CSV table of C-alpha atoms in Angstrom, one decimal:
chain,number,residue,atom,x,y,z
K,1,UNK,CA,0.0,0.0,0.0
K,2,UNK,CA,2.7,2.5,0.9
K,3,UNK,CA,4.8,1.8,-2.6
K,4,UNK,CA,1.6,2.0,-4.4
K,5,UNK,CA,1.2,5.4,-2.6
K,6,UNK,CA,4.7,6.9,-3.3
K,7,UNK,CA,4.7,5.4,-6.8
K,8,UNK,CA,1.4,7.7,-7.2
K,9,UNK,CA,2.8,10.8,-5.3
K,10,UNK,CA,6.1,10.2,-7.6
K,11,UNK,CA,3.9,10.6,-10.6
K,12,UNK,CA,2.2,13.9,-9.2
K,13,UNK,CA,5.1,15.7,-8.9
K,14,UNK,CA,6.8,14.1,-12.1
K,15,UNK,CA,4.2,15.8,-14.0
K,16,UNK,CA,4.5,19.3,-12.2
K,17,UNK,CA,8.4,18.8,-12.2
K,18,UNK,CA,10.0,17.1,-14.8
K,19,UNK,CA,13.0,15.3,-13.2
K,20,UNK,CA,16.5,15.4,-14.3
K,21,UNK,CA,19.3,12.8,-13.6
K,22,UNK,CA,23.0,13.1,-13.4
K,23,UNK,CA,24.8,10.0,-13.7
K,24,UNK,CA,28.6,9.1,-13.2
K,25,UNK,CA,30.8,7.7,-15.7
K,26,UNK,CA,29.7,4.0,-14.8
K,27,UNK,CA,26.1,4.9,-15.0
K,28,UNK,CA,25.0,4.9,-11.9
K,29,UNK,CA,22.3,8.0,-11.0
K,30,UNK,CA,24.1,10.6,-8.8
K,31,UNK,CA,21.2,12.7,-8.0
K,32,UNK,CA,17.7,13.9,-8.9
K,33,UNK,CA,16.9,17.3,-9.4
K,34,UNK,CA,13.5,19.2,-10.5
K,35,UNK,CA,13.6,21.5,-12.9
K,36,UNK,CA,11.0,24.3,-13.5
K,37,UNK,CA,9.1,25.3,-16.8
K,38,UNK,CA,10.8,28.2,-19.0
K,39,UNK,CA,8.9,31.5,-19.0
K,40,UNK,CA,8.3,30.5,-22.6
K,41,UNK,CA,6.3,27.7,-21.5
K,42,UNK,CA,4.2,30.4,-19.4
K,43,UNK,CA,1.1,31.5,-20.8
K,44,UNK,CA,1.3,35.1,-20.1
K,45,UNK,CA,-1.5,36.7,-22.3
K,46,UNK,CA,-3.9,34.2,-20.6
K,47,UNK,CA,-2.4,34.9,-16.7
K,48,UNK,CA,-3.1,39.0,-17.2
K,49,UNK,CA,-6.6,38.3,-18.9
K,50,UNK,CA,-7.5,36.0,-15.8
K,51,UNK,CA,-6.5,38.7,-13.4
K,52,UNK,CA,-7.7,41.3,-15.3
K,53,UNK,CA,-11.3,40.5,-16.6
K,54,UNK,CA,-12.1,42.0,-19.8
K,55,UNK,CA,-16.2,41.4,-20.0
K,56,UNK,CA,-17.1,44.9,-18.8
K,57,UNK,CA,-20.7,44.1,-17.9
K,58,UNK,CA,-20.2,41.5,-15.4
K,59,UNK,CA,-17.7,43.5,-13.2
K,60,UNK,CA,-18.7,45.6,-10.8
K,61,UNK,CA,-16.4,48.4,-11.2
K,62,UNK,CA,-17.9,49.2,-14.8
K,63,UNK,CA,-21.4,50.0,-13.0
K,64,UNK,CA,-19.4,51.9,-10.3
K,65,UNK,CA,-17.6,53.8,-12.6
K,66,UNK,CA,-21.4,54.5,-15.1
K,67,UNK,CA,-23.1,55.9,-11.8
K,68,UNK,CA,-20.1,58.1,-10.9
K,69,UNK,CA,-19.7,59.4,-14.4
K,70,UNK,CA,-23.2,60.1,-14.6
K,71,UNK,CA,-23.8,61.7,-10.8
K,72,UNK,CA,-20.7,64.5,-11.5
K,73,UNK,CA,-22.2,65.3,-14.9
K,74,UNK,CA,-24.8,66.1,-13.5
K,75,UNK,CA,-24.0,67.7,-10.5
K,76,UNK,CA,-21.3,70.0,-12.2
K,77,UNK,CA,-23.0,72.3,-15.2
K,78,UNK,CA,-20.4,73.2,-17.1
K,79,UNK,CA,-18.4,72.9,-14.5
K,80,UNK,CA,-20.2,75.2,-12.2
K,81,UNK,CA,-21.3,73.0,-8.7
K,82,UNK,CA,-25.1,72.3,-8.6
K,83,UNK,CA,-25.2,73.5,-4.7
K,84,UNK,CA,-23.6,76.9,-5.6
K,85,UNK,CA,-26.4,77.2,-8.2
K,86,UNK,CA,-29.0,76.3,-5.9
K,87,UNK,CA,-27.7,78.6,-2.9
K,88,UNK,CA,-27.4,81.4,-5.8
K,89,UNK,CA,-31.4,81.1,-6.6
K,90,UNK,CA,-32.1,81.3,-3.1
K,91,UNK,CA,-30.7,84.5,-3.4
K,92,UNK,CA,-27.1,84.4,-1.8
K,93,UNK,CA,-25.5,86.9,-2.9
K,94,UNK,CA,-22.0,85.6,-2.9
K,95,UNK,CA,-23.1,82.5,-4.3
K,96,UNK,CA,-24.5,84.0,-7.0
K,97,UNK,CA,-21.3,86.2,-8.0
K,98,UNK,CA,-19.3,83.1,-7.8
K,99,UNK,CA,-21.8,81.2,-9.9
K,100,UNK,CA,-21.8,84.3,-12.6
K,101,UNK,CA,-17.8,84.1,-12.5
K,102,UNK,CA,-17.3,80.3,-12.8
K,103,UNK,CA,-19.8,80.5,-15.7
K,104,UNK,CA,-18.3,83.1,-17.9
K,105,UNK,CA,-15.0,81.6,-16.8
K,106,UNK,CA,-15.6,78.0,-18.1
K,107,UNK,CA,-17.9,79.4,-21.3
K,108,UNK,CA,-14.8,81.1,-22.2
K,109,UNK,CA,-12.5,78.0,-21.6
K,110,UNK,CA,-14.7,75.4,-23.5
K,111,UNK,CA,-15.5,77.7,-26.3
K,112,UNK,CA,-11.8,78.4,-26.9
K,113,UNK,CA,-11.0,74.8,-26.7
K,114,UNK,CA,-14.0,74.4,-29.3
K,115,UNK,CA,-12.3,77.4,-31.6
K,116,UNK,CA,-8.8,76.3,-31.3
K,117,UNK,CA,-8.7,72.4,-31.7
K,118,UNK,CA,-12.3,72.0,-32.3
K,119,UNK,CA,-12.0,70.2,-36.1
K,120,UNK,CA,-9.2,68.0,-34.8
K,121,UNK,CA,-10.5,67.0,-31.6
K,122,UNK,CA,-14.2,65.9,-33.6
K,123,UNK,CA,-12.1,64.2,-35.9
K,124,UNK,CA,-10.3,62.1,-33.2
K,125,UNK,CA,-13.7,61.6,-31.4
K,126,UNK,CA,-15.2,60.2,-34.2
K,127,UNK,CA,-12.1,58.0,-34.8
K,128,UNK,CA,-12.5,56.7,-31.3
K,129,UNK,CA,-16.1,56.0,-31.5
K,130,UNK,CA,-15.8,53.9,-34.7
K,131,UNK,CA,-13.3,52.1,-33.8
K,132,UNK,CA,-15.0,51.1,-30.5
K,133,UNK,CA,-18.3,50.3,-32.7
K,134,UNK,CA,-16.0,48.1,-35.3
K,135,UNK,CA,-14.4,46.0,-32.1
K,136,UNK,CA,-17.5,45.6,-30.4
K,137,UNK,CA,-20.2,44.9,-32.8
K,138,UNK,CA,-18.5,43.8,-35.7
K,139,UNK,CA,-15.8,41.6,-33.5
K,140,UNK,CA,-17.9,41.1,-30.2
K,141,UNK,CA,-15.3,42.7,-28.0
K,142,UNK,CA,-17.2,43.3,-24.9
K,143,UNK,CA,-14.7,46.1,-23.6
K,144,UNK,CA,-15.2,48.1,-26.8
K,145,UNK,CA,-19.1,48.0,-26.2
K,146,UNK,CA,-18.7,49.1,-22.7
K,147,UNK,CA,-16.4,52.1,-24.4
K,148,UNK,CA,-19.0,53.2,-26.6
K,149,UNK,CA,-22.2,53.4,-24.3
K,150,UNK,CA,-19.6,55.5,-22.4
K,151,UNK,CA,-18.2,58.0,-24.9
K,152,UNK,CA,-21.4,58.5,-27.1
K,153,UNK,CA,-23.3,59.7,-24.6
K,154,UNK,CA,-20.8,62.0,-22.6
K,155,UNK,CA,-20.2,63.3,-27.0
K,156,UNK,CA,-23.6,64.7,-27.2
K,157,UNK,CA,-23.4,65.8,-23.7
K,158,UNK,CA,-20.0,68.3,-24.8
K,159,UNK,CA,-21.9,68.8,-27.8
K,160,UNK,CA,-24.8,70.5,-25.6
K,161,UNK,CA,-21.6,72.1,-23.5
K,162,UNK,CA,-20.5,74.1,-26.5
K,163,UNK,CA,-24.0,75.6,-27.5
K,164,UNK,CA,-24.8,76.8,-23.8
K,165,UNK,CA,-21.2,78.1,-23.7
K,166,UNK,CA,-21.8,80.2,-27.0
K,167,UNK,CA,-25.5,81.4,-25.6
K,168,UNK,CA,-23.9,82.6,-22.2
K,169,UNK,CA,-21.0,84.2,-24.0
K,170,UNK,CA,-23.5,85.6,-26.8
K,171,UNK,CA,-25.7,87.1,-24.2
K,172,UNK,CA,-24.0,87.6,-21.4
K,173,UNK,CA,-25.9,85.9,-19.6
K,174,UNK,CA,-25.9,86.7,-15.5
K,175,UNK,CA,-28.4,86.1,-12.4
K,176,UNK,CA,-31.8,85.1,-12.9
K,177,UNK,CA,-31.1,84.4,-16.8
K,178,UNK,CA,-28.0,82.3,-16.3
K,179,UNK,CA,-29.7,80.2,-13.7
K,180,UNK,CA,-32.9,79.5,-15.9
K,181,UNK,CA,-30.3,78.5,-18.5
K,182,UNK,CA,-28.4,76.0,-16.0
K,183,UNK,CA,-31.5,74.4,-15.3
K,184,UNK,CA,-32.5,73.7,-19.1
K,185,UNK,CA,-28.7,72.4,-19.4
K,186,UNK,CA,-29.0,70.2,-16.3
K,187,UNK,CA,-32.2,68.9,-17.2
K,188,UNK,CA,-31.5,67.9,-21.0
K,189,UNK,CA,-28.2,65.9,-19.2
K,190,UNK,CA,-30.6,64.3,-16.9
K,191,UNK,CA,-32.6,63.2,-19.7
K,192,UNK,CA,-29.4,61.9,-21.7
K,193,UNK,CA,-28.3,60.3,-18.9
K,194,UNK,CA,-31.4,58.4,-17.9
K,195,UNK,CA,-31.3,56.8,-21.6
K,196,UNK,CA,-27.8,55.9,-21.2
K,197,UNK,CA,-28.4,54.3,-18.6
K,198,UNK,CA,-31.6,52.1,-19.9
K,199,UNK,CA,-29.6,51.4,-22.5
K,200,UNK,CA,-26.5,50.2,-21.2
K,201,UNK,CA,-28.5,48.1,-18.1
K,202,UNK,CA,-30.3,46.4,-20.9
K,203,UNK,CA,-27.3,45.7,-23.2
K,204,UNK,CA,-24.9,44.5,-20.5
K,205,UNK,CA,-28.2,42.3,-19.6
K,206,UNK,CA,-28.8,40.7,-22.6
K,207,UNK,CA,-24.6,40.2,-22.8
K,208,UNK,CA,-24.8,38.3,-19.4
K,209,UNK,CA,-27.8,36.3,-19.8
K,210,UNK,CA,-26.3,35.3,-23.5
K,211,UNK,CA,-22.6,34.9,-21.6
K,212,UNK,CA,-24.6,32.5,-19.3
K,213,UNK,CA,-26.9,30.6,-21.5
K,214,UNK,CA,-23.7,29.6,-23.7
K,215,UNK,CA,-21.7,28.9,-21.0
């Protein structure tokens, strides 16, 4: 029983290990030594893809990372804090100077990035945005789907960025004006945001349940 036992334990680690023997010049086995796999036996590309899951829809931190995206664009319109808005209407008057400051602060800053670099930076947005539609939908990469129900959203989002910048620059927009303008911006967000949302719940959905189904 016990040389059946260390004849199987012998095999075990023969397979893990494979053995080595050195032998004198008469034959006889001098030692036994284990040796270990070369790194070019080692799998790498499947180690890092183990530890590092690349189906967005089943990991948590994608949904952590949709609700953050989605709660600080819509608390910050155009980058002026929604509480500093909502202190300003209540008629705080130093709240509402710093609200009329940050405004025509940031108008000025995304309308110049718009002005300058406008044409390239649409051109690379685009580039991004098909690339990530080719990789997921036309080769079923999961991370590139998770990309895109990202990015297209948060596009049309700086899209509606740029035409409230212009208005509050074109107007000169202050007070009671600039807040009634904030809340139109905020609430068209909202509104993009809830469908990117719906959307992205039922797509990763349908990707688990299908993920599940096949196994």
């Amino acid at each position: 029983m016990s040389r059946h036992l260390k004849g199987r334990h012998a095999l075990g680690v023969g397979a893990l290990w494979p053995e080595t023997r050195a032998f004198d010049p008469r034959g006889n086995a001098l030692r036994e030594a284990a040796t270990w796999p070369s790194g070019d036996d080692v799998d790498w590309y499947s180690t890092v893809f183990e530890l590092i899951d690349m189906r967005s829809f089943s990991n948590l931190w994608f949904w952590i990372a949709l609700a953050v995206l989605w709660s600080s664009t819509s608390h910050y319109v155009l980058g002026v804090p929604w509480d500093m808005i909502t202190r300003a209407r209540k008629g705080h008057e130093q709240a509402m100077a710093d609200m009329n400051a940050l405004a025509a602060i940031n108008s000025r800053r995304i309308l110049y990035i718009g002005r300058e670099s406008g044409l390239l930076l649409t051109g690379f947005i685009f580039f991004v945005l098909t690339g990530a539609f080719l990789m997921g939908w036309v080769y079923d990469r999961e991370f590139a789907q998770a990309v895109l129900l990202l990015m297209l959203p948060m596009s049309l989002v700086w899209l509606l960025s740029v035409r409230t910048a212009n208005r509050i620059e074109a107007e000169a927009l202050e007070g009671e004006a600039l807040i009634s303008t904030f809340n139109r911006h905020r609430l068209l967000v909202q509104l993009i945001g809830m469908v990117s949302i719906f959307v992205t719940a039922m797509w990763g959905m349908y990707q688990n349940m299908t993920t599940s189904a096949l196994g």
